[in-house]
mmCIF file of N, CA and C in Angstrom:
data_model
loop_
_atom_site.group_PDB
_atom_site.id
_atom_site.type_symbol
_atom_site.label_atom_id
_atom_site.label_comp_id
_atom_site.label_asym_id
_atom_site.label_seq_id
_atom_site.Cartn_x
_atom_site.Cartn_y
_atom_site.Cartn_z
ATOM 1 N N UNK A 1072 27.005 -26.735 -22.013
ATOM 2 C CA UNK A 1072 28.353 -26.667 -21.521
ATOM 3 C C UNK A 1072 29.034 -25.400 -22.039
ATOM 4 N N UNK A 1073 29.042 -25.056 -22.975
ATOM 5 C CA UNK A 1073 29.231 -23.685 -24.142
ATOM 6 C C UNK A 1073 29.019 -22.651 -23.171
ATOM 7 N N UNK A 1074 27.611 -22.581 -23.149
ATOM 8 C CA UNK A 1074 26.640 -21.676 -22.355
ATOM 9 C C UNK A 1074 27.713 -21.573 -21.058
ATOM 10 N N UNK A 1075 27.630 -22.811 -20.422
ATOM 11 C CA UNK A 1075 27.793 -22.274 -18.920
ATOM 12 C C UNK A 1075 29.999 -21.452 -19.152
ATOM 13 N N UNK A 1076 30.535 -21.883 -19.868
ATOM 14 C CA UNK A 1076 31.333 -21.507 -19.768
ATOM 15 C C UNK A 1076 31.626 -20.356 -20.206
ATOM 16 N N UNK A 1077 30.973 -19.819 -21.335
ATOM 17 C CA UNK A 1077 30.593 -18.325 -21.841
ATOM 18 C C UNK A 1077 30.231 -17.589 -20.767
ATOM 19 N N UNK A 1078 29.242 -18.087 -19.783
ATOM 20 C CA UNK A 1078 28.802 -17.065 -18.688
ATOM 21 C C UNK A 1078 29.735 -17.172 -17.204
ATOM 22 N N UNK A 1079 30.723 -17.775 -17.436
ATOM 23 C CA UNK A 1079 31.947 -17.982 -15.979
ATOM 24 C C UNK A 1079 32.568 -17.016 -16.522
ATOM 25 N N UNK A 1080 32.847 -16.604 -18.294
ATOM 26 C CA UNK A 1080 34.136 -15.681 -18.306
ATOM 27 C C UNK A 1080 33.089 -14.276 -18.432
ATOM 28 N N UNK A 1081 32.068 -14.036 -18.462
ATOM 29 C CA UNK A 1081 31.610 -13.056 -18.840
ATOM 30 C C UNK A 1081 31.429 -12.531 -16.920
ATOM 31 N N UNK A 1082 31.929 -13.257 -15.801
ATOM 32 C CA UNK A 1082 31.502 -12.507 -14.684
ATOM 33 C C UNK A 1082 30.501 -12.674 -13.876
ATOM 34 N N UNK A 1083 30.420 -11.826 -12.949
ATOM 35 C CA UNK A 1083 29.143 -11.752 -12.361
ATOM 36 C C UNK A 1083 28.459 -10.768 -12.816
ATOM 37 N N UNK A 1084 27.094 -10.368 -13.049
ATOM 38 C CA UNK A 1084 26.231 -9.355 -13.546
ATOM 39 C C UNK A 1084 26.536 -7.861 -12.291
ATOM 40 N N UNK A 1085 26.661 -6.830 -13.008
ATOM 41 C CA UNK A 1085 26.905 -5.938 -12.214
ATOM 42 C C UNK A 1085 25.710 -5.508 -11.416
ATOM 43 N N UNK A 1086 26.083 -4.847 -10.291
ATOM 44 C CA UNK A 1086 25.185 -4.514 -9.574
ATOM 45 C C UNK A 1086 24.163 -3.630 -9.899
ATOM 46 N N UNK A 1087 22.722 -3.722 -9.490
ATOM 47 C CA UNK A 1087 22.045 -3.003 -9.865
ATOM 48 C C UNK A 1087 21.972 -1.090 -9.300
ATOM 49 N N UNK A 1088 22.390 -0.425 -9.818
ATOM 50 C CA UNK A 1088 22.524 0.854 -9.553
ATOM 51 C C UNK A 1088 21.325 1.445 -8.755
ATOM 52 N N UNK A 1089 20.144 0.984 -9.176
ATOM 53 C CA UNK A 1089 19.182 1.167 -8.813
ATOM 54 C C UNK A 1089 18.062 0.251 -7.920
ATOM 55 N N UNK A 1090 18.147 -0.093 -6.446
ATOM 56 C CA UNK A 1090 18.180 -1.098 -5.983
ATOM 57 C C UNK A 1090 16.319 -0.948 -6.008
ATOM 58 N N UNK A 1091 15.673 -2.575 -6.163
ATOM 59 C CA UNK A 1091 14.085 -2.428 -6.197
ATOM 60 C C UNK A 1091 14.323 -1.996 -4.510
ATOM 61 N N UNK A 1092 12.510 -0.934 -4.471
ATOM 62 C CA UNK A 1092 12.630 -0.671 -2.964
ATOM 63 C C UNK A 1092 11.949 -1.482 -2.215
ATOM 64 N N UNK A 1093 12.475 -1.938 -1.115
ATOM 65 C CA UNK A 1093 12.583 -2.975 -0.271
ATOM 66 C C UNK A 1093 13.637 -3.682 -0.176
ATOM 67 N N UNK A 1094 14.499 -3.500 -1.037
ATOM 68 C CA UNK A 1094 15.990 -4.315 -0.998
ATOM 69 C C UNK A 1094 17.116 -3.177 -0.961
ATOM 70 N N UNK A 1095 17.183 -1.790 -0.727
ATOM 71 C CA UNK A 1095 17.800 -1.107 -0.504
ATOM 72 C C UNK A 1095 18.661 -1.353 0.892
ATOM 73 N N UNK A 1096 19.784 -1.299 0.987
ATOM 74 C CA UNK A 1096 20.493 -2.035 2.391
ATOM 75 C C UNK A 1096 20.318 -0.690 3.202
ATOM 76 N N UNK A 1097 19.736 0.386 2.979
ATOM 77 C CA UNK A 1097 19.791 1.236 3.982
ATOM 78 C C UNK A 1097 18.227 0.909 4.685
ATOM 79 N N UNK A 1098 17.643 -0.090 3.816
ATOM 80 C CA UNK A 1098 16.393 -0.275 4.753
ATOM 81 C C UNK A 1098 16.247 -1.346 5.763
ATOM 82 N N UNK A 1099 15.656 -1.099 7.023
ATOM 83 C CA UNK A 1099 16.106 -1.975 7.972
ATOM 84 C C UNK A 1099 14.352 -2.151 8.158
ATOM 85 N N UNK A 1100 14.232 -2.813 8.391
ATOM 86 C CA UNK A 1100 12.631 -3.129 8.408
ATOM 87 C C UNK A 1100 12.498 -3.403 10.065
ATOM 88 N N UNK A 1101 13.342 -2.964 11.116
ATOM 89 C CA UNK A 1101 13.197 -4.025 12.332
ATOM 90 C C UNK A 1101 12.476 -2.089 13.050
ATOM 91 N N UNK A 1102 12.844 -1.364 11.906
ATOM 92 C CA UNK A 1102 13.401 0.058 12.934
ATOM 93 C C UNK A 1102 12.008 0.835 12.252
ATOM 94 N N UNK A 1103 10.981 0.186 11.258
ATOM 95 C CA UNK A 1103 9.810 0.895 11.136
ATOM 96 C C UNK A 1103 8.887 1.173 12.130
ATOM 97 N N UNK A 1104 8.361 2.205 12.474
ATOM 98 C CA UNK A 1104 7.304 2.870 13.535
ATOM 99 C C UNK A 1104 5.991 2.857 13.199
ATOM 100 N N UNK A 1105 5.070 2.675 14.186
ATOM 101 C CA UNK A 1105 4.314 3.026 13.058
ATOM 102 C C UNK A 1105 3.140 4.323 14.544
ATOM 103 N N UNK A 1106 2.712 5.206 13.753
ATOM 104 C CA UNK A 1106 1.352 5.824 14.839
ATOM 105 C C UNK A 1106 0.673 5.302 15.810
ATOM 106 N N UNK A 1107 0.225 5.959 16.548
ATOM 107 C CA UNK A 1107 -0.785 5.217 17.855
ATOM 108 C C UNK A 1107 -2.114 4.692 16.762
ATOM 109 N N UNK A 1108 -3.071 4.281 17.485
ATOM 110 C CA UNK A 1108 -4.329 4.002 17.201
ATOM 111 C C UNK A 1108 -4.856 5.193 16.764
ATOM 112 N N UNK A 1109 -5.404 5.819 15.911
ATOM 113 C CA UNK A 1109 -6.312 6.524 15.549
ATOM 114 C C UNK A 1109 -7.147 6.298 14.792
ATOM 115 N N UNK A 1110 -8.053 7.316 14.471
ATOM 116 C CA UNK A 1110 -9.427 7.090 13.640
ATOM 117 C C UNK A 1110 -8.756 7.793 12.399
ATOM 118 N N UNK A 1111 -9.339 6.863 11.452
ATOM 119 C CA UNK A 1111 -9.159 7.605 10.026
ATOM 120 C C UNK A 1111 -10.250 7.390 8.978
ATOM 121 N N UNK A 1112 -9.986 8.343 7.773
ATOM 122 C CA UNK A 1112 -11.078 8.234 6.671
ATOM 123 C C UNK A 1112 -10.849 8.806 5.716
ATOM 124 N N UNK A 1113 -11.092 8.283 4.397
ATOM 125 C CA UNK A 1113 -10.942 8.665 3.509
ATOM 126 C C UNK A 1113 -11.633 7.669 2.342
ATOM 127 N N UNK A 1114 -10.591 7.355 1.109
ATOM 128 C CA UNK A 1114 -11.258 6.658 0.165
ATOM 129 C C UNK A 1114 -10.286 5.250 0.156
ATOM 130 N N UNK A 1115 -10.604 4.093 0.362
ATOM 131 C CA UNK A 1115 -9.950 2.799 -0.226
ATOM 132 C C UNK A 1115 -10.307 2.442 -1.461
ATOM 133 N N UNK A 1116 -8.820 2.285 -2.342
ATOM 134 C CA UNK A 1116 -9.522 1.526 -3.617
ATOM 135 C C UNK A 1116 -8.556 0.102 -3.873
ATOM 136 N N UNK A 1117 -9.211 -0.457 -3.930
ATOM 137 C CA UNK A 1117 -9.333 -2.205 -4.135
ATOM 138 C C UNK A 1117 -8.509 -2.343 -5.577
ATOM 139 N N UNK A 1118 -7.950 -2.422 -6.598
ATOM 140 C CA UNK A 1118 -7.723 -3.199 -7.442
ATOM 141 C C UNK A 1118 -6.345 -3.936 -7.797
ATOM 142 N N UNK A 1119 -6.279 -4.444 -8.550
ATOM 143 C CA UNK A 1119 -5.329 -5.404 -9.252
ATOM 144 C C UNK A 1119 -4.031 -5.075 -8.827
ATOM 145 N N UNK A 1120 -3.190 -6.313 -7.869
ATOM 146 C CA UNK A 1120 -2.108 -5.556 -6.770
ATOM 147 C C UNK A 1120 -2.132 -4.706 -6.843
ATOM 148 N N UNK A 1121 -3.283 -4.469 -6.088
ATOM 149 C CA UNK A 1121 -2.879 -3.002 -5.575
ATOM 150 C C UNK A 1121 -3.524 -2.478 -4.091
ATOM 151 N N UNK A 1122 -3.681 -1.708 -3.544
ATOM 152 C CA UNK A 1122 -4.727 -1.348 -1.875
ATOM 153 C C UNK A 1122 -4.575 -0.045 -1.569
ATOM 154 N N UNK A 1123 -4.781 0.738 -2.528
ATOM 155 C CA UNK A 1123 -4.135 2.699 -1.846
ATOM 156 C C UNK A 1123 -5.337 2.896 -1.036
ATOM 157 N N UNK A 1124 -4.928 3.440 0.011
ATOM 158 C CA UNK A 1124 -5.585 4.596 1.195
ATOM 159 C C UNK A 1124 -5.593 6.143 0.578
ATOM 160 N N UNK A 1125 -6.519 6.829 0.735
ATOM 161 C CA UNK A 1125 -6.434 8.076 -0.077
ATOM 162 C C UNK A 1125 -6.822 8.988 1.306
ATOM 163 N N UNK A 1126 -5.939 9.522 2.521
ATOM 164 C CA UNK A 1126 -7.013 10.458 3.366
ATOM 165 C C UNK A 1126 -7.772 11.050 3.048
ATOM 166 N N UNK A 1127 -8.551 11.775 3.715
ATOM 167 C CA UNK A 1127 -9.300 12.662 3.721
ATOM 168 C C UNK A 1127 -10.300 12.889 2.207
ATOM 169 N N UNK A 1128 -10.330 12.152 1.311
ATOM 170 C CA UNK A 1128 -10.892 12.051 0.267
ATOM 171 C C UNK A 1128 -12.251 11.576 0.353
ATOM 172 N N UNK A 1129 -13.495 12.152 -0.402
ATOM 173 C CA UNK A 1129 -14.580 11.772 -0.338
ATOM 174 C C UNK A 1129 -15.455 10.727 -1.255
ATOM 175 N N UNK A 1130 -14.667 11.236 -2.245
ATOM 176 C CA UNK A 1130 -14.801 10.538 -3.486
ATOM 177 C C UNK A 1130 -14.046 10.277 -4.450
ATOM 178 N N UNK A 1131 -13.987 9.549 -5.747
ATOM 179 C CA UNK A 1131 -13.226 9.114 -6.313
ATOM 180 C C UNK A 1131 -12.642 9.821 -7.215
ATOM 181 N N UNK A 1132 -13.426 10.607 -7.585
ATOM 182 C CA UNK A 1132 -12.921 11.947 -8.728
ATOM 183 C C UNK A 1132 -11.771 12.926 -7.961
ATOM 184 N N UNK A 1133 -11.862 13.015 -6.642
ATOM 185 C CA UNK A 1133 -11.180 13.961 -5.882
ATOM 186 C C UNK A 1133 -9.758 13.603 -5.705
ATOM 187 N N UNK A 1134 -9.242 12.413 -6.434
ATOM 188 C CA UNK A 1134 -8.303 11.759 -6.351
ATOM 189 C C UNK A 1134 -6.999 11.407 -7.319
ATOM 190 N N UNK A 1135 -6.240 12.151 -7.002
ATOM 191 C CA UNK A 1135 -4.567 12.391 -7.330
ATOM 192 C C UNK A 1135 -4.242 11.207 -8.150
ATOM 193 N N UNK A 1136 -4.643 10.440 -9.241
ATOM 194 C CA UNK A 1136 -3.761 9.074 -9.067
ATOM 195 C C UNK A 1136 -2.340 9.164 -9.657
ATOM 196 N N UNK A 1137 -1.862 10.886 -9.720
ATOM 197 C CA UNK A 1137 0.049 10.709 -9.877
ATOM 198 C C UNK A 1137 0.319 10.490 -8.584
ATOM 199 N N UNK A 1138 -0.235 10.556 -7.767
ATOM 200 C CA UNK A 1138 0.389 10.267 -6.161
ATOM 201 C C UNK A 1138 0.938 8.933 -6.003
ATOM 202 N N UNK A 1139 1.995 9.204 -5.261
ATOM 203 C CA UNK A 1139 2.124 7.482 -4.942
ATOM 204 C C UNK A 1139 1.344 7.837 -3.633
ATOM 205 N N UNK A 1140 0.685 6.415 -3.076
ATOM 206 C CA UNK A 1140 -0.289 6.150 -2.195
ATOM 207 C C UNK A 1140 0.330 5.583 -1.141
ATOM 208 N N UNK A 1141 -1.054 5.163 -0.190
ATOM 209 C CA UNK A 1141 -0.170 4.915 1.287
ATOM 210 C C UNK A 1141 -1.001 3.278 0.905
ATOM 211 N N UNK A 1142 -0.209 2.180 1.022
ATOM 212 C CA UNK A 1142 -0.588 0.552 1.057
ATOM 213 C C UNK A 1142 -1.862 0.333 2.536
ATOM 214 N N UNK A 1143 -3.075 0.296 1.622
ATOM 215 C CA UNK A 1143 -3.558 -0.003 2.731
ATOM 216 C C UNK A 1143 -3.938 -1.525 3.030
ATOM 217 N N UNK A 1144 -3.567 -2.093 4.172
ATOM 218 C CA UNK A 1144 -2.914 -3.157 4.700
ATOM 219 C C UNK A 1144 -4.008 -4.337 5.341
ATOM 220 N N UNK A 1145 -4.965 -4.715 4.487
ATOM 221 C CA UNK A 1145 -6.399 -5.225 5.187
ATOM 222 C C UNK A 1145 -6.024 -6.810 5.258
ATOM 223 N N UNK A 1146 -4.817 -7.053 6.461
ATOM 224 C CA UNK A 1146 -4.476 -8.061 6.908
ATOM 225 C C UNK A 1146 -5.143 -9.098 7.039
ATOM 226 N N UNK A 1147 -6.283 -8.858 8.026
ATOM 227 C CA UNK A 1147 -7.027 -9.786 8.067
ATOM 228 C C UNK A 1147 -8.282 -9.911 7.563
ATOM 229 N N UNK A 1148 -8.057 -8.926 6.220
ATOM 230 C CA UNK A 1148 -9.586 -8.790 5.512
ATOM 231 C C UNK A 1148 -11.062 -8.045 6.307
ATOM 232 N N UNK A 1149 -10.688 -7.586 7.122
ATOM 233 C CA UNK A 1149 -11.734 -6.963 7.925
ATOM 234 C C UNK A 1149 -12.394 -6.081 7.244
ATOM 235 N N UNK A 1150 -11.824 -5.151 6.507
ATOM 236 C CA UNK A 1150 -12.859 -4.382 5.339
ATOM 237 C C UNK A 1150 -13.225 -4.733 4.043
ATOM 238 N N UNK A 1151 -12.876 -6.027 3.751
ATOM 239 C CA UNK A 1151 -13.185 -6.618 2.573
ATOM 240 C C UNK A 1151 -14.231 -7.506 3.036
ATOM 241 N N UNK A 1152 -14.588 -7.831 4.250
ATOM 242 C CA UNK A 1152 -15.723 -8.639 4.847
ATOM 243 C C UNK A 1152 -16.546 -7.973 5.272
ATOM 244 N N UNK A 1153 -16.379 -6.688 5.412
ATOM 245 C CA UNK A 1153 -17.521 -6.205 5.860
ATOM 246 C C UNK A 1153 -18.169 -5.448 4.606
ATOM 247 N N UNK A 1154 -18.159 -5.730 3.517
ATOM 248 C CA UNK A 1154 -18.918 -5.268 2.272
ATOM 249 C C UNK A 1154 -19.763 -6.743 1.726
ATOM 250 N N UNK A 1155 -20.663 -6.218 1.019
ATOM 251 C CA UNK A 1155 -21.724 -7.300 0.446
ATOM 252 C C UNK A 1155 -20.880 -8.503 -0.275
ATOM 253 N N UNK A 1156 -20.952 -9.127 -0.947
ATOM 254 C CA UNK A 1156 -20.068 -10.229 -1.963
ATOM 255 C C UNK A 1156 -20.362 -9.159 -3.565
ATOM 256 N N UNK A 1157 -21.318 -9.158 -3.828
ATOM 257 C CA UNK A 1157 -21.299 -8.228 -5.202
ATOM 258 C C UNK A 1157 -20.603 -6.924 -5.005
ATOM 259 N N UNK A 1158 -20.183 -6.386 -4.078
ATOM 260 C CA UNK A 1158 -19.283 -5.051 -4.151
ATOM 261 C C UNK A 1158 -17.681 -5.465 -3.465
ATOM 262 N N UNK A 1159 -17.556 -6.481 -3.795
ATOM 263 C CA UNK A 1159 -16.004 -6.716 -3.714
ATOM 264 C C UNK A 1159 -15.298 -6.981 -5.346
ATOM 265 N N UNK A 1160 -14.187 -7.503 -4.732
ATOM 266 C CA UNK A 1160 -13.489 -7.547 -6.035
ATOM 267 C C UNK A 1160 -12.606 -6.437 -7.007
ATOM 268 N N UNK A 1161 -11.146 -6.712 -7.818
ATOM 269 C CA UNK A 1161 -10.227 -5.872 -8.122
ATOM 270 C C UNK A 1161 -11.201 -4.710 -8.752
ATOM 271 N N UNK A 1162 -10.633 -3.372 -8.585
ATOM 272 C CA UNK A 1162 -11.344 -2.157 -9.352
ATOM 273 C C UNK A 1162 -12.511 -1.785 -8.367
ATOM 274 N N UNK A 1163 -12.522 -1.815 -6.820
ATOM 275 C CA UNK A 1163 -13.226 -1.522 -6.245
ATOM 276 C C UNK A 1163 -13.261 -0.228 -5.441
ATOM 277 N N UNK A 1164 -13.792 1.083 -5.219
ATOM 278 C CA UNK A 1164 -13.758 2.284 -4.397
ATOM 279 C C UNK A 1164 -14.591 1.574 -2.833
ATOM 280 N N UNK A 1165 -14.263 2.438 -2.068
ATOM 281 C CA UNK A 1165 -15.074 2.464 -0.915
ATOM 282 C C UNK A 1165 -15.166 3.958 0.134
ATOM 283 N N UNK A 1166 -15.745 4.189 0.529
ATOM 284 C CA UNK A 1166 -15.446 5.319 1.468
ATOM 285 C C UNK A 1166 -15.586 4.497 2.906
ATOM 286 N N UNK A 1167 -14.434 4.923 3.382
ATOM 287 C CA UNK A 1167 -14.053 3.875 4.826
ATOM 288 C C UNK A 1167 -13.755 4.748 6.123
ATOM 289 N N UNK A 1168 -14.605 4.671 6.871
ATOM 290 C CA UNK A 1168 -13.669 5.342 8.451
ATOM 291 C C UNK A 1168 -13.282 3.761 9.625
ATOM 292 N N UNK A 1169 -12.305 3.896 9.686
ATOM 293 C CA UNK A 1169 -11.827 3.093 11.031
ATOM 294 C C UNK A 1169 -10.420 3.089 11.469
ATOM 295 N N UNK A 1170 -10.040 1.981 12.493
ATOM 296 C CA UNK A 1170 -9.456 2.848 13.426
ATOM 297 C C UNK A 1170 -7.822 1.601 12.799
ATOM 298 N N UNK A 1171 -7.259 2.480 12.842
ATOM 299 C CA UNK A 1171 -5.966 2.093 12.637
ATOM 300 C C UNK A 1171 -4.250 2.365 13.025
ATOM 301 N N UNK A 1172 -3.428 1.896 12.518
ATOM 302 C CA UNK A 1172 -2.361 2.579 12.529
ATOM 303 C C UNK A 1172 -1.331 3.008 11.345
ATOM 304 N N UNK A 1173 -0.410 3.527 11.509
ATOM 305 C CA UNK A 1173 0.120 4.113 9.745
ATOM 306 C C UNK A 1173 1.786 4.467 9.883
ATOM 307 N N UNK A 1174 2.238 4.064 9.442
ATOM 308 C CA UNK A 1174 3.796 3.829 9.641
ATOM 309 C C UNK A 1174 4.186 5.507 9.717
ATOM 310 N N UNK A 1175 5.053 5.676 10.284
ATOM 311 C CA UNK A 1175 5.582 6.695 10.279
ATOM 312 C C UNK A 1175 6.677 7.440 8.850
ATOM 313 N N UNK A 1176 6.431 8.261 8.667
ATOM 314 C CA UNK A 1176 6.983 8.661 7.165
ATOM 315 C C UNK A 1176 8.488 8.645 7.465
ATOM 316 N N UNK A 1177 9.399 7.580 6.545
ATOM 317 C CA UNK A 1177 10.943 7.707 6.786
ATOM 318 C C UNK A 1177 11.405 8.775 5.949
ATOM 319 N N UNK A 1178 13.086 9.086 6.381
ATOM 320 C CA UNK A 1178 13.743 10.298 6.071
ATOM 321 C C UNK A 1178 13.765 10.419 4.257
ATOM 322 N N UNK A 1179 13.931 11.512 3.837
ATOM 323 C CA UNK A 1179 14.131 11.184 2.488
ATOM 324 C C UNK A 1179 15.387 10.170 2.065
ATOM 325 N N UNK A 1180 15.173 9.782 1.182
ATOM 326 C CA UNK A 1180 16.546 8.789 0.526
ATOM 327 C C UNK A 1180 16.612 7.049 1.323
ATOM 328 N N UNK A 1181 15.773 7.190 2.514
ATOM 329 C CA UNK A 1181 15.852 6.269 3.400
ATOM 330 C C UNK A 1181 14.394 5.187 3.048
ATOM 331 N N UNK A 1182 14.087 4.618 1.912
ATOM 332 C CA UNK A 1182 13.000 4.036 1.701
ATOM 333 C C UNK A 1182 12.796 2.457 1.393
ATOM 334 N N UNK A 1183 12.089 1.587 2.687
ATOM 335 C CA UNK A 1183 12.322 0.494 2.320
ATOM 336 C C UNK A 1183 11.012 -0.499 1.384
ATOM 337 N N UNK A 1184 9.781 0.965 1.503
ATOM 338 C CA UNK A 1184 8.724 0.624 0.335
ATOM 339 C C UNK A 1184 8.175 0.145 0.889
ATOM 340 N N UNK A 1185 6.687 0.277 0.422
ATOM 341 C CA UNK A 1185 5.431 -1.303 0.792
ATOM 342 C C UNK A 1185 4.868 -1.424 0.060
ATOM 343 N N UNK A 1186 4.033 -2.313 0.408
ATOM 344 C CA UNK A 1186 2.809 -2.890 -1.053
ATOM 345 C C UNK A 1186 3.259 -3.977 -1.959
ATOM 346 N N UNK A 1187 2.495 -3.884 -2.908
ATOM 347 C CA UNK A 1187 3.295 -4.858 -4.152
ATOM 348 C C UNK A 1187 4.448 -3.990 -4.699
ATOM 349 N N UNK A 1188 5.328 -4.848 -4.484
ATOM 350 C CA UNK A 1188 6.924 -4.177 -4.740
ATOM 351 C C UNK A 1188 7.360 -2.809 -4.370
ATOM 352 N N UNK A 1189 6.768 -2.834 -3.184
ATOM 353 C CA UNK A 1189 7.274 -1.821 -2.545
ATOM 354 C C UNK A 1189 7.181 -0.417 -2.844
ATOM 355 N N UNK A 1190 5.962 -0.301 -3.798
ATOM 356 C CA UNK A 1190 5.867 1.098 -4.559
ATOM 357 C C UNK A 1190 5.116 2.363 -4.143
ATOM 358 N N UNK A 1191 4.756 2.007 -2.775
ATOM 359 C CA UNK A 1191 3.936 2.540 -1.793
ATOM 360 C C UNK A 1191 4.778 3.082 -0.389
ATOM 361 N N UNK A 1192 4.864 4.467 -0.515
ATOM 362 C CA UNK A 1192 5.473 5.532 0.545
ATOM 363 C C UNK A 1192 5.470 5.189 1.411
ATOM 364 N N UNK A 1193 4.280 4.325 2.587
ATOM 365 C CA UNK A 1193 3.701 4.099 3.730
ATOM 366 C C UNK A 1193 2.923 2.888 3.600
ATOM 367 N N UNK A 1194 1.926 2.376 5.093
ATOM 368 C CA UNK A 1194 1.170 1.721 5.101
ATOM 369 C C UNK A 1194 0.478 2.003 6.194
ATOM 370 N N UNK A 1195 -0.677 1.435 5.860
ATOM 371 C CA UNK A 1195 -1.891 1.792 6.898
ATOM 372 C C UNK A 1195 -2.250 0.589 6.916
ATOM 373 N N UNK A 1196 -2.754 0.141 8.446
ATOM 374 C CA UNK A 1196 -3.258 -1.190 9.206
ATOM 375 C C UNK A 1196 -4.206 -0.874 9.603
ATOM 376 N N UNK A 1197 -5.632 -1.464 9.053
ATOM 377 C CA UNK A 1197 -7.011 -1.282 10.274
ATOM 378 C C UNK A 1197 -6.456 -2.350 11.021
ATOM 379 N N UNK A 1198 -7.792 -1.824 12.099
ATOM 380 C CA UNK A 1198 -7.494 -2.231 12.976
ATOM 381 C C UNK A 1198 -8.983 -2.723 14.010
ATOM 382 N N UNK A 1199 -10.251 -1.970 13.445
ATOM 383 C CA UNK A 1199 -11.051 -1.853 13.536
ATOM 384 C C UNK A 1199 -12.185 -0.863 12.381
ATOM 385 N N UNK A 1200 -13.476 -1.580 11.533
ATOM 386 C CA UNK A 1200 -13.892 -0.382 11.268
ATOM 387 C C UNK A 1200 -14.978 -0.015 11.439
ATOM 388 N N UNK A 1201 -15.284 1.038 11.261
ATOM 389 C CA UNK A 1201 -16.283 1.899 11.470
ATOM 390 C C UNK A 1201 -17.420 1.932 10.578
ATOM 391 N N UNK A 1202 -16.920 2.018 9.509
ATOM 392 C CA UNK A 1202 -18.027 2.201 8.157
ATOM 393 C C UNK A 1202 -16.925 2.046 7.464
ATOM 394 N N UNK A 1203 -17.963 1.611 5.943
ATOM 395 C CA UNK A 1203 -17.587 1.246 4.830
ATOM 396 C C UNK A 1203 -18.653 1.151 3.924
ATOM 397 N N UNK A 1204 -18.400 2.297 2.840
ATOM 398 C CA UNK A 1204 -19.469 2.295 1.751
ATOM 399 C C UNK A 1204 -18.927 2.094 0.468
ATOM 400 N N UNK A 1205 -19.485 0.839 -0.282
ATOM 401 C CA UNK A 1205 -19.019 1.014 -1.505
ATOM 402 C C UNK A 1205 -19.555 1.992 -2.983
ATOM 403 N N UNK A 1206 -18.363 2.531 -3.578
ATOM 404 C CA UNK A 1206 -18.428 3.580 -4.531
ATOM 405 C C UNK A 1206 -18.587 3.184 -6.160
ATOM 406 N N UNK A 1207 -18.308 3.821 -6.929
ATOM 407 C CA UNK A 1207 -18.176 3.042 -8.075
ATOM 408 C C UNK A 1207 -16.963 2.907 -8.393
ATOM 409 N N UNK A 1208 -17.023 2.098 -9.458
ATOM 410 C CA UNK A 1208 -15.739 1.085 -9.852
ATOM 411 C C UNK A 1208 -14.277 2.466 -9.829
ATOM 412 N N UNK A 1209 -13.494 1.698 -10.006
ATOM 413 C CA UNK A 1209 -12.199 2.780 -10.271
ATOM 414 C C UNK A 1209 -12.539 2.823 -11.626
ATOM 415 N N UNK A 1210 -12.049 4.149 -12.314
ATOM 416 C CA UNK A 1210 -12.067 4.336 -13.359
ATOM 417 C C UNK A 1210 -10.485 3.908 -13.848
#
């Protein structure tokens, strides 16, 4: 009773200055675009919430990880089924071509995020794939 009345005079908690992204009110999620169908390829890596798309990458060493990444979006598991059972699982590389689509990059300042908590620039949807080879673990 203490408690609750200590926290009626103390207010409401101020707003967060810094809104998590995906809850930014300038993001409208109805007005995201995304690319036609195309073919793509690069490196997928699998681990612990997490799904980055890396274009044009061949391998795993070749790979930026200060980048923020593009969420790659394996909805219906289609590239996680098409690998053996021993080469799945968090901490996984792959080199992947197939056919997808990929949101269109919003304006600066205008970001409503993807992925786990939204910490991901973009997203990419297969859609179909092509190949898929698994690499070694993420380092």
């Amino acid at each position: 009773m203490l408690l609750a009345a200590l926290l009626l005079q103390a207010g409401a908690p101020p707003a967060n200055p810094y809104p998590v992204p995906g809850d930014d009110p300038r993001c409208d999620r109805s007005a995201i675009r995304y690319t036609p169908e195309r073919e793509w390829s690069g490196i997928w890596v699998n681990h612990f919430e997490g799904s980055q798309f890396f274009e044009g990458k061949t391998g795993v060493a070749a790979i930026d990880w200060r980048q923020r990444g593009v969420w790659f979006d394996d909805r219906d598991n289609m590239a996680l089924t098409s690998v053996a059972m021993e080469h799945r699982g968090s901490g996984k590389a792959y080199r992947i071509r197939f056919l997808g689509h990929r949101t269109i990059d919003e304006p600066e300042g205008y970001r409503c995020g993807f992925g786990h908590m939204g910490s991901s620039i973009a997203e990419i949807v297969p859609t179909r794939i092509l190949s898929i080879v698994p690499l070694e673990d993420r380092p």
